Short mmCIF file of C-alpha atoms in Angstrom, two decimals:
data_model
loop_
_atom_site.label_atom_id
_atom_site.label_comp_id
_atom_site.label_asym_id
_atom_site.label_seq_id
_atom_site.Cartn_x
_atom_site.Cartn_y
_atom_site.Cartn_z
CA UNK J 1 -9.01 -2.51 38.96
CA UNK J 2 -5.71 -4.04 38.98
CA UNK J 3 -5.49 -4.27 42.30
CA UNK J 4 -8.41 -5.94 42.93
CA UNK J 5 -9.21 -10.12 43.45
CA UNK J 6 -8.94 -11.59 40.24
CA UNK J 7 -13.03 -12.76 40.51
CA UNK J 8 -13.68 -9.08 41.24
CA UNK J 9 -12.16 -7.77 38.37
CA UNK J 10 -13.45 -10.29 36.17
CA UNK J 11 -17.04 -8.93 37.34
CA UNK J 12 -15.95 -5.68 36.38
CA UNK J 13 -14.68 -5.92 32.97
CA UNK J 14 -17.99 -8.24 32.72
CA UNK J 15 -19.75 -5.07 33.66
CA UNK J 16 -18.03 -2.49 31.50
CA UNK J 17 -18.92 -4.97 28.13
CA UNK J 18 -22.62 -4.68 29.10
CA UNK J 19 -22.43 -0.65 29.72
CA UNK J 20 -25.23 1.07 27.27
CA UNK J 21 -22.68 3.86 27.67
CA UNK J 22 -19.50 3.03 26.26
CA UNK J 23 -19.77 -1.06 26.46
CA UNK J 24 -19.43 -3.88 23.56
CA UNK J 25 -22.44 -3.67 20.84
CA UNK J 26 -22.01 -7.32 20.79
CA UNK J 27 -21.89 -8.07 24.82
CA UNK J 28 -24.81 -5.41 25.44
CA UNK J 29 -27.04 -7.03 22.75
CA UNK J 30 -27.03 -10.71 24.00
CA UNK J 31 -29.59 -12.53 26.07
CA UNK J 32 -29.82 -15.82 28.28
CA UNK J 33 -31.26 -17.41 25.29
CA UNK J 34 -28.10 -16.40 22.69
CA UNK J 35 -25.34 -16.98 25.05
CA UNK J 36 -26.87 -20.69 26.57
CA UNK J 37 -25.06 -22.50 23.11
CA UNK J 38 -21.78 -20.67 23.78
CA UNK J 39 -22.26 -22.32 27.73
CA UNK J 40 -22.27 -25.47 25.98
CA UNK J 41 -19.74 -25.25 23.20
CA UNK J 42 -17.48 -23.94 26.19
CA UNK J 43 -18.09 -27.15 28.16
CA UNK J 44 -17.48 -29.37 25.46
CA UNK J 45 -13.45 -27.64 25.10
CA UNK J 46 -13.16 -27.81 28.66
CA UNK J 47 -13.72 -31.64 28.09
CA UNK J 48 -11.62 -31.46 24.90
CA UNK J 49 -8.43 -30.16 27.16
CA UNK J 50 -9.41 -33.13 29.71
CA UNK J 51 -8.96 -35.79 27.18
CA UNK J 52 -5.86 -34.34 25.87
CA UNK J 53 -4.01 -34.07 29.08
CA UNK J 54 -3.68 -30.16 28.14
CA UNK J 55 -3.30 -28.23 31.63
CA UNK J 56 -2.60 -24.71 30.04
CA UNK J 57 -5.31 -25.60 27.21
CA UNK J 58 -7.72 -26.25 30.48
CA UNK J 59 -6.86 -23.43 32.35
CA UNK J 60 -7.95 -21.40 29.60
CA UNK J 61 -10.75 -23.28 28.90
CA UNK J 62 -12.31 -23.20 32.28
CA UNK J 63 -11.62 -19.13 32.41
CA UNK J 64 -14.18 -18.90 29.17
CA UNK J 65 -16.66 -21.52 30.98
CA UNK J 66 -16.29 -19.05 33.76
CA UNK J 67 -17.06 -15.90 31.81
CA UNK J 68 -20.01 -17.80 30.95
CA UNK J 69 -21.29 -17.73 34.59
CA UNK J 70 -20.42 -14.16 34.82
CA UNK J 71 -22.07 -13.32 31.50
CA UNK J 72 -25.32 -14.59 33.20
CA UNK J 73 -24.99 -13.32 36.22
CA UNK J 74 -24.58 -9.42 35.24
CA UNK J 75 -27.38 -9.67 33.16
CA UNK J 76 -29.76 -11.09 35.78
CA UNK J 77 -28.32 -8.05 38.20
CA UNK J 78 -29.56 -5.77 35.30
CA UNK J 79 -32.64 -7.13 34.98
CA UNK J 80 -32.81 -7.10 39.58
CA UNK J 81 -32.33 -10.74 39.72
CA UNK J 82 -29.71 -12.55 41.57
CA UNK J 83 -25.65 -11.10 40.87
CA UNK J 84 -22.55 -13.55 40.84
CA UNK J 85 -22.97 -13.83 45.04
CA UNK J 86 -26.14 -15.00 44.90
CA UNK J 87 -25.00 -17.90 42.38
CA UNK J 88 -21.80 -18.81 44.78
CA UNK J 89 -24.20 -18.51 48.43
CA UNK J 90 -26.28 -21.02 46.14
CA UNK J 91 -24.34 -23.73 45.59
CA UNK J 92 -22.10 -23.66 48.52
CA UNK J 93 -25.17 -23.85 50.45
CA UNK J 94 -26.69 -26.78 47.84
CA UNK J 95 -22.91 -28.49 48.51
CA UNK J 96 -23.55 -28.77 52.15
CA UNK J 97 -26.64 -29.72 52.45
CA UNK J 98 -26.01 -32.54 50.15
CA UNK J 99 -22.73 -33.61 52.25
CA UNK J 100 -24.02 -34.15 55.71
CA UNK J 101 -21.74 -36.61 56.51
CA UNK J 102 -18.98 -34.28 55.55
CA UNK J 103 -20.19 -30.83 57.33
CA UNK J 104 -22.56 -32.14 59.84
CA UNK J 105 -21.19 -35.32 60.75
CA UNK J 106 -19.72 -38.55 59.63
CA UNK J 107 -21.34 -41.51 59.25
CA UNK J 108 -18.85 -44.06 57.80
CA UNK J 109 -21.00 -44.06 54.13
CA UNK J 110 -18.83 -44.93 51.16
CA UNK J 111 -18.75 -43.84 47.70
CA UNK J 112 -22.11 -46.10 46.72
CA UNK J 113 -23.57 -44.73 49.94
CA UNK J 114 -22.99 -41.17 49.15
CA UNK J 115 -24.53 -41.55 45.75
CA UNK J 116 -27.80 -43.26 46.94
CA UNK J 117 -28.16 -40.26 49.72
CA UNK J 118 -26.93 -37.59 46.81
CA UNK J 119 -29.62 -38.73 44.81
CA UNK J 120 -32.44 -38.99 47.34
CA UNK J 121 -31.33 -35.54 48.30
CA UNK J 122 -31.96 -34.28 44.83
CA UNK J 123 -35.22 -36.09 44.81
CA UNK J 124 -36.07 -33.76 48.02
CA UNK J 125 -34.97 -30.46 46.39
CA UNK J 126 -37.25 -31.44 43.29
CA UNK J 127 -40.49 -32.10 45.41
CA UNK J 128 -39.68 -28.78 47.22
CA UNK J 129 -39.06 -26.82 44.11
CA UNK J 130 -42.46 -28.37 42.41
CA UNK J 131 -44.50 -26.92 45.93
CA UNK J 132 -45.38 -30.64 46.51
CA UNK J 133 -44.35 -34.29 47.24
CA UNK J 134 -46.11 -35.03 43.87
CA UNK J 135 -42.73 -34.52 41.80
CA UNK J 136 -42.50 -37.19 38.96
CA UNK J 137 -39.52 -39.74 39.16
CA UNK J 138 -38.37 -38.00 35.64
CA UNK J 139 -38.98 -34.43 36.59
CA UNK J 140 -35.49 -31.99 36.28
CA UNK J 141 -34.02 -34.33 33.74
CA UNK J 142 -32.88 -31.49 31.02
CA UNK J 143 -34.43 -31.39 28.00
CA UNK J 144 -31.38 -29.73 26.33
CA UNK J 145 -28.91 -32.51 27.52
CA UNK J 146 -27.69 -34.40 24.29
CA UNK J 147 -30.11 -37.63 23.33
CA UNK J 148 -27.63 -40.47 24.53
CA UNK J 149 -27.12 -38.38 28.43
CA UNK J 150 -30.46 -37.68 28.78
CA UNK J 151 -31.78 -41.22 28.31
CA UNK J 152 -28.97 -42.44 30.40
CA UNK J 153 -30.77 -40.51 32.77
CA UNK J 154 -34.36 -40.98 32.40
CA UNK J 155 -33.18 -45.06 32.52
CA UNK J 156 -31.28 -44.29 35.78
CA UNK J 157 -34.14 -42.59 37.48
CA UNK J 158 -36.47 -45.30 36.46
CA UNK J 159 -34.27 -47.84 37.57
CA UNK J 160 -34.53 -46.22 41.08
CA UNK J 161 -37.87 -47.25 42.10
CA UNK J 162 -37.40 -50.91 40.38
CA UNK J 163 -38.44 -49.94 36.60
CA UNK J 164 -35.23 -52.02 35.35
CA UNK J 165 -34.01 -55.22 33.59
CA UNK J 166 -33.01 -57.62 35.77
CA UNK J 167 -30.01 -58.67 33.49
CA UNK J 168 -28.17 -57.48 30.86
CA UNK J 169 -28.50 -61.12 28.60
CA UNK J 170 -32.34 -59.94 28.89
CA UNK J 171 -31.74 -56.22 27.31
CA UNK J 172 -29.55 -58.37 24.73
CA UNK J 173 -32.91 -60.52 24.34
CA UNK J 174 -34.49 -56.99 23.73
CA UNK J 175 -31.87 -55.37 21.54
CA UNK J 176 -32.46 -58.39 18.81
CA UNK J 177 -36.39 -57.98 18.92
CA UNK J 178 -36.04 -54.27 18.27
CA UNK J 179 -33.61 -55.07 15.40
CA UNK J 180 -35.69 -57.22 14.19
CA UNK J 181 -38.79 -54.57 14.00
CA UNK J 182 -36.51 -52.31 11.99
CA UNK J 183 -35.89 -55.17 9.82
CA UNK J 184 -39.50 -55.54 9.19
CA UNK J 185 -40.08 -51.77 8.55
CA UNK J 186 -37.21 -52.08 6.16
CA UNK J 187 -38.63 -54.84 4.16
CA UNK J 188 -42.13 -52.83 4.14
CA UNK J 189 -40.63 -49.76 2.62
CA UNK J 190 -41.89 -48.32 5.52
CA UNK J 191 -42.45 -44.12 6.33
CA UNK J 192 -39.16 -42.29 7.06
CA UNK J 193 -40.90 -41.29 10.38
CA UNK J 194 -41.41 -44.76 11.71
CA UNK J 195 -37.95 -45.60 10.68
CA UNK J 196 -36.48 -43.00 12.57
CA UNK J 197 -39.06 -44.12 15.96
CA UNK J 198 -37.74 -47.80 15.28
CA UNK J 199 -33.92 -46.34 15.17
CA UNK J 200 -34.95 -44.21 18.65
CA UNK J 201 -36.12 -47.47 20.39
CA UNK J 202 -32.98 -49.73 19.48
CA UNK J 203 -30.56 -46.51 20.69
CA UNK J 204 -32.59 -46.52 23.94
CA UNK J 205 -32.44 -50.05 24.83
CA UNK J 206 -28.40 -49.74 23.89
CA UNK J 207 -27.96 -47.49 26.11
CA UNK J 208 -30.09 -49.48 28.98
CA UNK J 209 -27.50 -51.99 28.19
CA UNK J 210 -24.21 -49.98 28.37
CA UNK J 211 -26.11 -48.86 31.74
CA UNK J 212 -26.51 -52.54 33.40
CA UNK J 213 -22.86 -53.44 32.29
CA UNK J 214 -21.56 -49.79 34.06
CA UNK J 215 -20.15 -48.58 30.87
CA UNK J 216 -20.65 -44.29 30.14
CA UNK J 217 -21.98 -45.02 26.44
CA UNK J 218 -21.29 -41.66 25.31
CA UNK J 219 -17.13 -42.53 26.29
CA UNK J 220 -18.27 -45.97 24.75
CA UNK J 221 -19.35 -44.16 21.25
CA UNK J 222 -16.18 -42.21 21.50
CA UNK J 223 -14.06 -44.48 21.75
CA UNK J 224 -15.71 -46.20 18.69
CA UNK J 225 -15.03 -43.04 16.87
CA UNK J 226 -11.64 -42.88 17.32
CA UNK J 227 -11.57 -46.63 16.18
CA UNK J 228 -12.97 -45.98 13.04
CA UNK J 229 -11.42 -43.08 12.29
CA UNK J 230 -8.13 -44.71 12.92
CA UNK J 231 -9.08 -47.43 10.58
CA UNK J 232 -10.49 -45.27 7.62
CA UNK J 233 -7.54 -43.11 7.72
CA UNK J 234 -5.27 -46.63 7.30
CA UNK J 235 -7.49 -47.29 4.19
CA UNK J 236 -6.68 -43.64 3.06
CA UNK J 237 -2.53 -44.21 3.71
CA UNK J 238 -2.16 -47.50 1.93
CA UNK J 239 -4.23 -46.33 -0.76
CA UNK J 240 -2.27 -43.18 -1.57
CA UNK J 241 0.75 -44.94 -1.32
CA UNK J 242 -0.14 -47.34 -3.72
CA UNK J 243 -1.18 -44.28 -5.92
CA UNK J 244 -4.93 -44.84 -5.50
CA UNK J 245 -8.13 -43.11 -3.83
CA UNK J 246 -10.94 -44.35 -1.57
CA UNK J 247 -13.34 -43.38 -4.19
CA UNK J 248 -11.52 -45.22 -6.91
CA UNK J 249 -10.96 -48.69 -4.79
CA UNK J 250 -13.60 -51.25 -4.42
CA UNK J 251 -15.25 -52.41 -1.26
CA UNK J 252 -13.56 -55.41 -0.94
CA UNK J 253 -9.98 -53.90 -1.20
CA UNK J 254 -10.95 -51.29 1.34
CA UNK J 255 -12.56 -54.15 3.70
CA UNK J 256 -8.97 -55.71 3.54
CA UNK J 257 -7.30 -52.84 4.29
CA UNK J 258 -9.45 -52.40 7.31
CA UNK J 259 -8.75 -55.54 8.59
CA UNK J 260 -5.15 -54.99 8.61
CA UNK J 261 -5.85 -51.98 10.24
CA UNK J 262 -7.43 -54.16 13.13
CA UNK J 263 -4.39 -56.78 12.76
CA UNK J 264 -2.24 -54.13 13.38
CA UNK J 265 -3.95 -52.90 16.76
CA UNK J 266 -4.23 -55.75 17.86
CA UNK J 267 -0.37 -56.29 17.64
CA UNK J 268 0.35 -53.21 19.08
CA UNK J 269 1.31 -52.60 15.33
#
């Protein structure tokens, strides 16, 4: 084994944890269903080692994303399904059919090109895979992407076939009714349940609008994040050092503080 390609030993220690004689309890009792949120956790640290600039962190990172793949592959070869090969033919063959202009020929297309023909690609593959030309606009959006992606997605596939805003002052025009229909179902005491619909609508049109100005909103609630978590831990410094808690300061003093903490960032403070 230690002579082998690095990929082929990898398949092999995959399929000595899955041997009923002699393998890992653990790694022989798990299925496509109790591995898929380990797939996901590991794609969220491979992201996690992106943002930090951490090149050994994503080496590492993308190995476990990659035991992933072959965690799913050896047990669809168990079951007679498709093996780790099969997976790899697959989407080399998916990469060049989707880059004609790069494996066929070139025809001068750039970046927004590519994207429009990527897409309408895609939209080719999904009739084909549906056995018809019937495919709807939506179909193969995931249902298991988180909320925000997904309806950046829906919206962008929508958008495609002129189901769009025309500008973004009207999705503001938009974002103020919806706030305003959550304001009414406040003031009626109204069901948790319609609440939470209301809340669902105003996130939706927000992220229409972070769509029409070109800005990711998940990055755009992340970087809010950091904001406030920069902030709040400001309130927490100057409060210790004055000898005090958050719990024990009132709103007002801890609105101040905040504010410095702003004043400060924006000085380069």
């Amino acid at each position: 084994m230690s002579d082998s390609k690095p990929i082929d030993r990898l398949l092999a220690i995959m399929a000595k944890l899955r041997d009923p004689e002699g393998g890992c309890p653990w790694d022989r009792e798990q299925t496509f269903a109790t591995i898929a949120p380990y797939t996901i956790e590991e794609a969220y640290e491979v992201a996690d080692a992106i943002d930090h600039g951490d090149m050994a962190a994503l080496k590492d990172e993308l190995g476990d994303l990659l035991f992933q793949v072959v965690f799913y592959a050896q047990m669809s070869k168990e079951q007679g399904g498709f093996d780790f090969d099969a997976i790899a033919q697959a989407i080399a063959d998916k990469m060049i059919r989707r880059h004609p202009h790069v494996f066929v020929a070139a025809d001068g297309r750039d970046s927004a090109g590519q994207t429009k023909a990527w897409e309408e690609t895609k939209a080719t593959e999904r009739a084909a895979k549906a056995g018809s030309d019937d495919a709807g606009i939506l179909d193969g959006v995931a249902r298991t992407l988180p909320p925000m992606t997904r309806a950046l997605k829906l919206q962008r596939r929508a958008a495609r076939v002129g189901f769009d805003w025309d500008q973004p002052a009207t999705i503001l025009d938009k974002l103020a009714e919806e706030a305003g229909e959550i304001a009414h179902e406040i003031a009626i005491a109204a069901p948790h349940d319609r609440l939470e619909d209301e809340m669902g609508d105003l996130l939706f049109v927000c992220v229409n609008l972070a769509r029409k100005l070109d800005v990711d909103p998940e990055r755009a609630l992340k970087r809010a994040n950091g904001k406030f978590e920069r902030r709040f831990r400001h309130i927490e410094t100057e409060l210790k050092a004055a000898g005090r808690s958050p719990e024990a300061a009132s709103l007002d003093e801890m609105e101040a503080l905040w504010q410095a903490a702003k004043g400060l960032e924006k000085s380069g403070g």
